[in-house]
Each structure stands twice: as structure tokens, then as C-alpha cells.
XYZ file of C-alpha atoms in Angstrom:
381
model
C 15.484 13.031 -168.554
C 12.204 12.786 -170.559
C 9.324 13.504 -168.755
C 5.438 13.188 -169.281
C 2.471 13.936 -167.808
C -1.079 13.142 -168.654
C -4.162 15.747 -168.524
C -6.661 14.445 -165.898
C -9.929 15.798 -167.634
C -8.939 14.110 -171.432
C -6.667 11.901 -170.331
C -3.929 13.438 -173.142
C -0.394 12.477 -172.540
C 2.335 14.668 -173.989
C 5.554 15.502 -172.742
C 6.976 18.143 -170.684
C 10.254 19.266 -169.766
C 11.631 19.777 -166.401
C 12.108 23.510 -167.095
C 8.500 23.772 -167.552
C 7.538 22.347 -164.707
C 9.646 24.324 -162.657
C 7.816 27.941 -164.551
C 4.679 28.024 -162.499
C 5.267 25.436 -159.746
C 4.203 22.412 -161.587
C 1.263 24.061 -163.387
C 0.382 23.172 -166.832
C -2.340 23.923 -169.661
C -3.627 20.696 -171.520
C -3.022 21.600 -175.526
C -6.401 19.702 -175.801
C -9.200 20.503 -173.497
C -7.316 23.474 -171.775
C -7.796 22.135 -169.037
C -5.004 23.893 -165.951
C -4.021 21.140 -164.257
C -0.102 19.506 -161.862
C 2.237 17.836 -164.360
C 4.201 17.286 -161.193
C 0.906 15.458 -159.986
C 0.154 13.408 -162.818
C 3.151 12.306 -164.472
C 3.698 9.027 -166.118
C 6.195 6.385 -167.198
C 8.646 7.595 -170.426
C 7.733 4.467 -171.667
C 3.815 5.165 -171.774
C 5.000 8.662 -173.422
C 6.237 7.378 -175.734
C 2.939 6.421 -177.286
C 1.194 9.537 -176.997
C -1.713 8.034 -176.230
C -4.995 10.429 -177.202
C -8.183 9.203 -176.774
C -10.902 9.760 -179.760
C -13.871 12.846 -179.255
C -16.766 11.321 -177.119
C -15.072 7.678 -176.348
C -14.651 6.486 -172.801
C -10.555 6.815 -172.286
C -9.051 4.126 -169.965
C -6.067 5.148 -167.953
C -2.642 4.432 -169.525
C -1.575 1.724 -167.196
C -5.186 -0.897 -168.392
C -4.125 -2.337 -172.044
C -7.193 -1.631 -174.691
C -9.012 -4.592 -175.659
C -7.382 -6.527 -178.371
C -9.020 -5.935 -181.929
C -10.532 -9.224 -183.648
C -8.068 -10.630 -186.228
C -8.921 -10.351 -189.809
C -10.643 -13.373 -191.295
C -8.674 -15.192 -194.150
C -11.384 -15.628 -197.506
C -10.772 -18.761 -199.276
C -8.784 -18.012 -202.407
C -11.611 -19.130 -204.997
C -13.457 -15.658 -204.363
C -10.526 -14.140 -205.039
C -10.756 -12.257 -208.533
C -7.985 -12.820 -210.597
C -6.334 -9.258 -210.661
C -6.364 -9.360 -206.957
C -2.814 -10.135 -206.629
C -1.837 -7.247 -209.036
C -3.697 -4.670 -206.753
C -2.230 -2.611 -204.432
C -2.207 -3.318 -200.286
C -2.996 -0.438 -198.934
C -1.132 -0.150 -195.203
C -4.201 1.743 -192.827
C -1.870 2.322 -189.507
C -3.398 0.942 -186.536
C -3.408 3.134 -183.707
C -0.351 2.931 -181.679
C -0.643 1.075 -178.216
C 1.619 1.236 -175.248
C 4.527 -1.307 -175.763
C 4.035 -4.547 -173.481
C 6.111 -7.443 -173.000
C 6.321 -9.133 -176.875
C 4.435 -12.450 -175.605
C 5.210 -16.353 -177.424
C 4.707 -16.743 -181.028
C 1.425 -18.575 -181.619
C -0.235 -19.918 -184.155
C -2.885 -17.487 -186.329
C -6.496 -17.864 -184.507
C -9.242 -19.681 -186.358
C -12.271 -17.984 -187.001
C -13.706 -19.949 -184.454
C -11.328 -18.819 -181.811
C -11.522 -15.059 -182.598
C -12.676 -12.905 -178.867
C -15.579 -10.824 -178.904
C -15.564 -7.304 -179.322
C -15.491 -6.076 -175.556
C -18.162 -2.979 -175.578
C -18.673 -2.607 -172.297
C -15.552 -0.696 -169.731
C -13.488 -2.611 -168.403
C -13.333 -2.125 -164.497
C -10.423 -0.440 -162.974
C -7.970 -2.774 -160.532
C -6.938 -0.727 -157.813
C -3.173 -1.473 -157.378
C -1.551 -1.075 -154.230
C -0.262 2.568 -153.141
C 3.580 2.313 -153.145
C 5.330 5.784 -151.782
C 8.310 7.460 -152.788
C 10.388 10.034 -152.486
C 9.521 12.912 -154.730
C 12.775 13.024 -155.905
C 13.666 9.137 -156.813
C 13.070 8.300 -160.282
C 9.976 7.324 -161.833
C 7.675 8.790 -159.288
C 4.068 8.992 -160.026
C 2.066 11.435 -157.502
C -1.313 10.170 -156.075
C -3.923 11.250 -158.325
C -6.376 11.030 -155.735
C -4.496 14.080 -154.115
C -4.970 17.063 -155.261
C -2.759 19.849 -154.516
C -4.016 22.337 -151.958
C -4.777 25.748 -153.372
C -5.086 23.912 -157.243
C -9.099 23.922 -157.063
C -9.678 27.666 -156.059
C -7.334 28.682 -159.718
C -9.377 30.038 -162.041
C -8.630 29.969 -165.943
C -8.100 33.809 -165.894
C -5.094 33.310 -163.471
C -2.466 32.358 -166.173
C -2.197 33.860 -169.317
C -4.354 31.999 -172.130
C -1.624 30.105 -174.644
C -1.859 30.233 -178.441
C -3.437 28.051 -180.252
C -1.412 24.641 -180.701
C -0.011 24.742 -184.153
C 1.055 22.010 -186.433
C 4.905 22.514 -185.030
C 3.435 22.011 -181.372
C 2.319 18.373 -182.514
C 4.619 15.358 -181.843
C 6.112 14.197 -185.254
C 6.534 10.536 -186.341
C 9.358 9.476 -188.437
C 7.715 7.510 -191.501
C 10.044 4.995 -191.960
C 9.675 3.416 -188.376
C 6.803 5.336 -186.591
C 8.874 6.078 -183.462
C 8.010 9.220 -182.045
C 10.437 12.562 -181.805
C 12.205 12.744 -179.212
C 12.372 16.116 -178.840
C 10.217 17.646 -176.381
C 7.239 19.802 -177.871
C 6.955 23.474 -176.897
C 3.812 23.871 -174.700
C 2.069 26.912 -174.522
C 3.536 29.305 -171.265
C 7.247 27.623 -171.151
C 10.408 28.982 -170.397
C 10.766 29.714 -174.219
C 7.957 32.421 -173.918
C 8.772 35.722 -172.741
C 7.686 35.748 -168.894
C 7.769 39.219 -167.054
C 9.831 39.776 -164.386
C 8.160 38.950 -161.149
C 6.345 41.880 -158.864
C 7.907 42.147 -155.119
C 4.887 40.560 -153.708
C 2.921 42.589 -150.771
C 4.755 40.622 -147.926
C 8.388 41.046 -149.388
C 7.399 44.928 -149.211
C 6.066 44.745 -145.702
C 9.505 42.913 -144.377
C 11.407 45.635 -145.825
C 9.360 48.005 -144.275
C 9.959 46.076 -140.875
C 13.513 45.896 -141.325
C 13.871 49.942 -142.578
C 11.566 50.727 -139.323
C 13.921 48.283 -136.627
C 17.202 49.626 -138.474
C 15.424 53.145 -137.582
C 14.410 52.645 -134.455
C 17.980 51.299 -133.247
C 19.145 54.499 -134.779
C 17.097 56.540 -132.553
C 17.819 54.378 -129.616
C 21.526 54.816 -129.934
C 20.867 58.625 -130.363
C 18.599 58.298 -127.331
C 21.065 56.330 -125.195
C 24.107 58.852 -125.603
C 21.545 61.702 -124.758
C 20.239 59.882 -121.888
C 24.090 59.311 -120.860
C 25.146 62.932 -121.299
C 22.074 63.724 -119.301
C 23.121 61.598 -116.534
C 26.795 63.018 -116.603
C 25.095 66.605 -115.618
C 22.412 65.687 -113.423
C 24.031 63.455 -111.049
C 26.458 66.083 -110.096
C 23.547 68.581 -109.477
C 21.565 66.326 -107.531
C 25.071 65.378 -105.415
C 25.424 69.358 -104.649
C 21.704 69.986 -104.024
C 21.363 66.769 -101.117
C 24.666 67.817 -99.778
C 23.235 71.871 -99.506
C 19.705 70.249 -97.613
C 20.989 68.436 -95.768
C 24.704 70.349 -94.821
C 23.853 70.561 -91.018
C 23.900 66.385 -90.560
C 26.733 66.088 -92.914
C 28.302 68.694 -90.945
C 27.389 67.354 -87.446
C 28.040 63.351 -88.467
C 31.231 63.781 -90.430
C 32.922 67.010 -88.968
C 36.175 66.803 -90.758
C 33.919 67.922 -93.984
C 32.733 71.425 -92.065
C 35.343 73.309 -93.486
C 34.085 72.316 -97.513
C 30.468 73.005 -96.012
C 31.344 75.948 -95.065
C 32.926 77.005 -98.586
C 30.134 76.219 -100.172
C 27.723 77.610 -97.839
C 30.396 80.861 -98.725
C 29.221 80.436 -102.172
C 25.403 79.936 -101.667
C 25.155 82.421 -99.047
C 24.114 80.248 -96.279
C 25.598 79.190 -92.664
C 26.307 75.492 -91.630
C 25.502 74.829 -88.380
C 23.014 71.542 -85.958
C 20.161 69.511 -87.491
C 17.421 71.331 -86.234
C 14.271 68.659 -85.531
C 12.256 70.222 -82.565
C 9.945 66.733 -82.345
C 13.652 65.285 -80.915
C 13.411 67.979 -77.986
C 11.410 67.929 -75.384
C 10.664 69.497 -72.062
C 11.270 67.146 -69.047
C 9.737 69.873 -66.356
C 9.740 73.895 -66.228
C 8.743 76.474 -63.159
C 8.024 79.945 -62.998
C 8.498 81.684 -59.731
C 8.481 85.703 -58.254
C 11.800 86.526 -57.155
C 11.658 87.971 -53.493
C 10.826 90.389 -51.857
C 10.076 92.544 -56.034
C 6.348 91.439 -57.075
C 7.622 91.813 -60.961
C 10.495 90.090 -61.508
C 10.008 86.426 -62.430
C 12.408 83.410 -62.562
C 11.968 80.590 -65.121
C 13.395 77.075 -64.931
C 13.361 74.376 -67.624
C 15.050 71.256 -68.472
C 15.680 70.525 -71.713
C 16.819 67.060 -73.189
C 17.575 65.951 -76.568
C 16.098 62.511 -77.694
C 18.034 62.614 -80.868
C 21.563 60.474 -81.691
C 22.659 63.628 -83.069
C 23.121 67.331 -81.820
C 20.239 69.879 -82.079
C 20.205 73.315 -82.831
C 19.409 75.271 -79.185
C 15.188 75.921 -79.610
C 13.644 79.255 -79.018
C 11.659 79.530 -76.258
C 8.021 81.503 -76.129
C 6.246 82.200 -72.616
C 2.398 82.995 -72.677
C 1.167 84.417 -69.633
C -2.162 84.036 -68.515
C -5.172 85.999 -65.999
C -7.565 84.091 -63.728
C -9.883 83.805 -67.356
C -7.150 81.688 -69.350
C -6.317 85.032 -71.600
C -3.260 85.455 -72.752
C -1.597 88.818 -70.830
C 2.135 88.862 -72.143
C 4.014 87.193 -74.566
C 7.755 86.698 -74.375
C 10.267 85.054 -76.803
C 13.337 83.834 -75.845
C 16.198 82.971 -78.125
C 19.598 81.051 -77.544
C 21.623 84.332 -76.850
C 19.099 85.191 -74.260
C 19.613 81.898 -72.249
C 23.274 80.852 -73.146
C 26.120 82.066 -71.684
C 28.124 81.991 -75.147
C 28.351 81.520 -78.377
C 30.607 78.314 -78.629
C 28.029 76.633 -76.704
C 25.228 78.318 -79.626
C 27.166 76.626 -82.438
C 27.315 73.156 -80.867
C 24.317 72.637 -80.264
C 22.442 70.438 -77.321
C 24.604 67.200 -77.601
C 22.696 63.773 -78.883
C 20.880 62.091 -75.907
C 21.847 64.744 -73.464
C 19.695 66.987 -71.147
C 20.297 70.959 -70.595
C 19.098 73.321 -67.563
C 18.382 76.562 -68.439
C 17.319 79.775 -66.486
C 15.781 82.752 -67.092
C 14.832 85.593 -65.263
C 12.759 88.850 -66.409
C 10.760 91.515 -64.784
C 6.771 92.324 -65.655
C 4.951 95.630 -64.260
C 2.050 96.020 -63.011
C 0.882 91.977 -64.716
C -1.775 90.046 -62.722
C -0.341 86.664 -64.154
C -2.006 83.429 -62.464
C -1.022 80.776 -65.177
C 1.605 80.226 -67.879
C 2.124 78.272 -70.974
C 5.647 77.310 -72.781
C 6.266 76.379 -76.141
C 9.641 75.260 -77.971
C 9.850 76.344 -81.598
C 12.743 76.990 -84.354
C 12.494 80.296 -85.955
């Protein structure tokens, strides 16, 4: 379909094609004033086309939809000034300029001189017609002048490339026998028929691929990552399995004693001995005496109770025994272990039972001690 659009500085209407329009987004150079303007913005009827209306240098231009004022009809002269030769002259056809088409209105009769209009010199006003809106895409739409696309005022002229001069070819050609214009479109300057470069990757195309190359690389090294991570696991887990079960051997051993026998493989391989939890704040001492056995002066009897506060057996404590003078100085010291106070070694290995209590007794023999106080303290080795 024939399209046209009209310059809004000059108010020149030539047509464009829709291939054109589509180049730059609708932008367009006026052949006239040069003037970048929208064709999508400021197209007209074919029919006004059709015309190619162009206003003279330095005249006022009315827009293409207000009719100019009619021109006053020639004035018949009587035929007696009339020369004789005047109807053996030559009529010489001046072409009027070429006005929109408008409805062809009744015949009337010739105006008298009397009835011819005055010449209208001063602009007619505009009539503002009512805005009716379409769709962009539905035939004959004419954009709102009064709209200017966003972004269209900052362009400068040096954003496009400047066009060549419009030559003689670029100028819509009448047919002489009927004065109907071509219809073939005219070649504007910077149309598809010009050789256009091919478009730059603009900045932000570049920076998305960039973001895409640096997420595909980064999943890349997260997969990597995540199999590391899970081959990791595979060998630590293990390692931390053996080195809680080696800590803490003596519970295991003591809650779950059908697993002694591993503990003590392992304990085989470590070097190490599974025996009681050993936790001396779970013992305590319930009451202790220290006596002289009759009728020596240096052999002394000692008496304790033991008792295990713990749900679980303890390892049997050692046992230290300070002996004081009348001053509060320590005179002897004497360490007892579980041998010393135990009458075997089954009873060693099983340690004080959870919640129970234990009597124990020892004796020894001191020479020549002036002991008047004692202290006891329960302590694993």
C-alpha cells in the first residue's frame, strides 16, 4: 500500500514506502528543508499524496486537510476589444497548481463579475477536529501530531548519515497527457536501496553475553565444587565415625557391652585399653576415718565410703592421704591406687557400678609421725 507522510517544519508531502519506514524506526529526512523528522508520526491520506502538495519559499502553508482559497475567475472582455487576429493566436495552457481532489460539487452557472469572492489575504484559522483513536495498525491511521515521539527531540542532525542531494530522478514525475502523478514511490535519501552497514552488537547485548558466559561458568565450578565437596564427605565422615568412637570407647563400651570385643580390636590397633568412663565430679565421698590400730602407735587404719552418682559405671579413683602436725603442715603424703584397696582385678575392670556405694579399707604403718589432722582427695591419674 502507498504511503505518505508530510514534513512538519515545510509542510512537504512525498511518499514513502513501508520498507523505509521500517530502516530507522520511522525516521525520515525531508528532501526539502532536511529537516529529521517520524513518517510513522505524520502520515497522511494516499489521496492527499497524491497531490504532492509543496508549499512556495516564504508563503504561509496550510495543513493538507484546510482547502486553499478559491482563485477569482477570469473576467470575460466584451468581444469589440478584441483585435481581429485574436482568434488566430495561440492559447497558451499556464497549469494551475494542483489542489487536493474534493468532492466534484453541482454544475453552476459561470459567476458574474459582480459575484466574483475576494482574494482572501489573511490565514484562514485552523478548526480543531475531534481526536478519533486507532489502532496503529488499522488502515489509514494518522498519529497525533501534537505527540511527539519520546527520545525524537534530543536527535541531532549528525546522528544519521547526511543524504545526497535530491536529484532530478528523486522528483515525482507527471505524465503530460493527464497530469496524474507516478505511482511509483521515489527513492529517499537513507532507504533500504542504500547500502546500510551491518549493525554493531550494542554495549548491553555484550554485557548479557558476558552474564550468561559468567553463570554457565560459575555452574561449571559449582558442579566441580559439589562432587569435591561429596568425595570429601565420603572420607571424612568415616574418620570422624572412628575418632568419636576412639574418645569416647569407655561409654560405648560400658552402655553397649556386646561391642567390647570390636573396642577392644581397635584399641589393639591404636595401642590403647578399653575399660569405665572415668568422671571423678560423679564420685564422691559420703564419710572417711582414720584411726591407730591398737596397742602399735604407727600403724593406721583408714575407712571411706565411696558412692557413685553416675547412671553409668566409674573407673575405681585413686586415693591421696595428706597428713598433717598441730601447724596444718603437710607431714606425709600417701597415694593409693585401685590394686592397693581392691581385692582383685575383675572387680578393677568393672568399675564402681552406676548409683551404687563402695566401702573400702586401708591400713598402713608410719614411724616415728606426730600426725594430728588429715586430708583426702579422690583423683584419676
Amino acid at each position: 500500500m502507498a504511503l505518505a507522510t508530510q514534513c512538519p517544519q515545510c509542510l512537504t508531502i512525498f511518499r514513502v514506502a513501508n520498507d523505509q519506514l521500517k530502516l530507522r524506526g520511522g525516521l525520515v529526512r525531508c528532501g526539502s528543508c532536511k529537516n529529521v523528522f517520524n513518517g510513522n508520526e505524520y502520515l497522511v491520506e494516499a489521496g492527499i499524496s497524491d497531490g504532492l502538495y509543496h508549499p512556495a519559499p516564504g508563503s504561509r502553508a496550510l495543513p493538507p486537510g484546510i482547502p486553499p482559497p478559491a482563485a477569482p475567475a477570469s473576467i470575460a472582455m466584451p468581444a469589440t476589444n478584441a483585435s481581429p487576429g485574436a482568434d488566430a493566436l495561440p492559447v497558451v495552457n499556464t497549469p494551475a497548481p494542483v489542489e487536493p481532489p474534493a468532492p466534484a460539487p453541482a454544475p453552476t452557472p459561470a459567476p458574474t463579475p459582480a459575484s466574483v469572492p475576494p482574494v482572501v489575504t489573511e490565514p484562514i484559522p485552523l478548526v480543531q477536529e475531534p481526536k478519533v483513536f486507532r489502532s496503529p495498525d488499522s488502515p489509514g491511521y494518522i498519529p497525533d501530531l501534537g505527540a511527539p515521539l519520546p527520545g525524537v527531540d534530543a536527535l541531532a542532525p549528525d546522528d544519521f548519515p547526511l543524504p545526497s542531494k535530491p536529484s532530478a530522478d528523486d522528483e515525482p514525475r507527471r505524465s503530460p497527457q493527464d497530469g496524474a502523478p507516478d505511482d511509483t514511490p521515489a527513492d529517499e535519501p537513507g532507504t533500504a536501496t542504500d547500502a546500510q552497514p551491518e549493525p554493531e552488537a550494542e554495549p548491553a547485548v555484550l554485557d548479557d553475553l558476558d552474564f550468561v558466559k559468567k553463570a554457565e561458568r560459575r555452574a561449571r565450578v559449582g558442579h566441580v565444587t559439589q562432587i569435591a565437596m561429596i568425595l570429601l564427605a565420603a572420607v571424612m565422615v568415616p574418620l570422624l565415625l572412628l575418632q568419636a568412637t576412639y574418645y569416647w570407647r569407655n561409654q560405648i563400651a560400658t552402655g553397649a557391652p556386646m561391642l567390647r570385643p570390636m573396642l577392644n580390636g581397635m584399641c589393639a590397633t591404636f595401642n590403647c585399653t578399653v575399660g569405665v568412663p572415668a568422671e571423678i565430679d560423679q564420685l564422691s565421698l559420703e564419710s572417711n576415718e582414720l584411726q591407730v590400730v591398737p596397742p602399735n602407735q604407727n600403724i593406721y587404719a583408714l575407712s571411706l565410703l565411696l558412692r557413685n552418682r553416675s547412671t553409668s559405671a566409674q573407673a575405681w579413683p585413686a586415693i591421696e592421704l595428706t597428713l598433717n602436725n598441730d601447724d596444718e603442715k603437710p607431714v606425709v603424703r600417701r597415694v593409693f591406687r585401685p590394686r592397693d584397696y581392691l581385692p582383685g582385678s575383675a572387680q578393677i575392670d568393672n568399675g564402681i557400678g552406676a548409683g551404687s556405694e563402695q566401702a573400702v579399707k586401708l591400713t598402713f604403718e608410719l614411724d616415728n609421725a606426730l600426725v594430728s589432722g588429715y586430708r583426702i582427695y579422690l583423683f584419676y591419674p
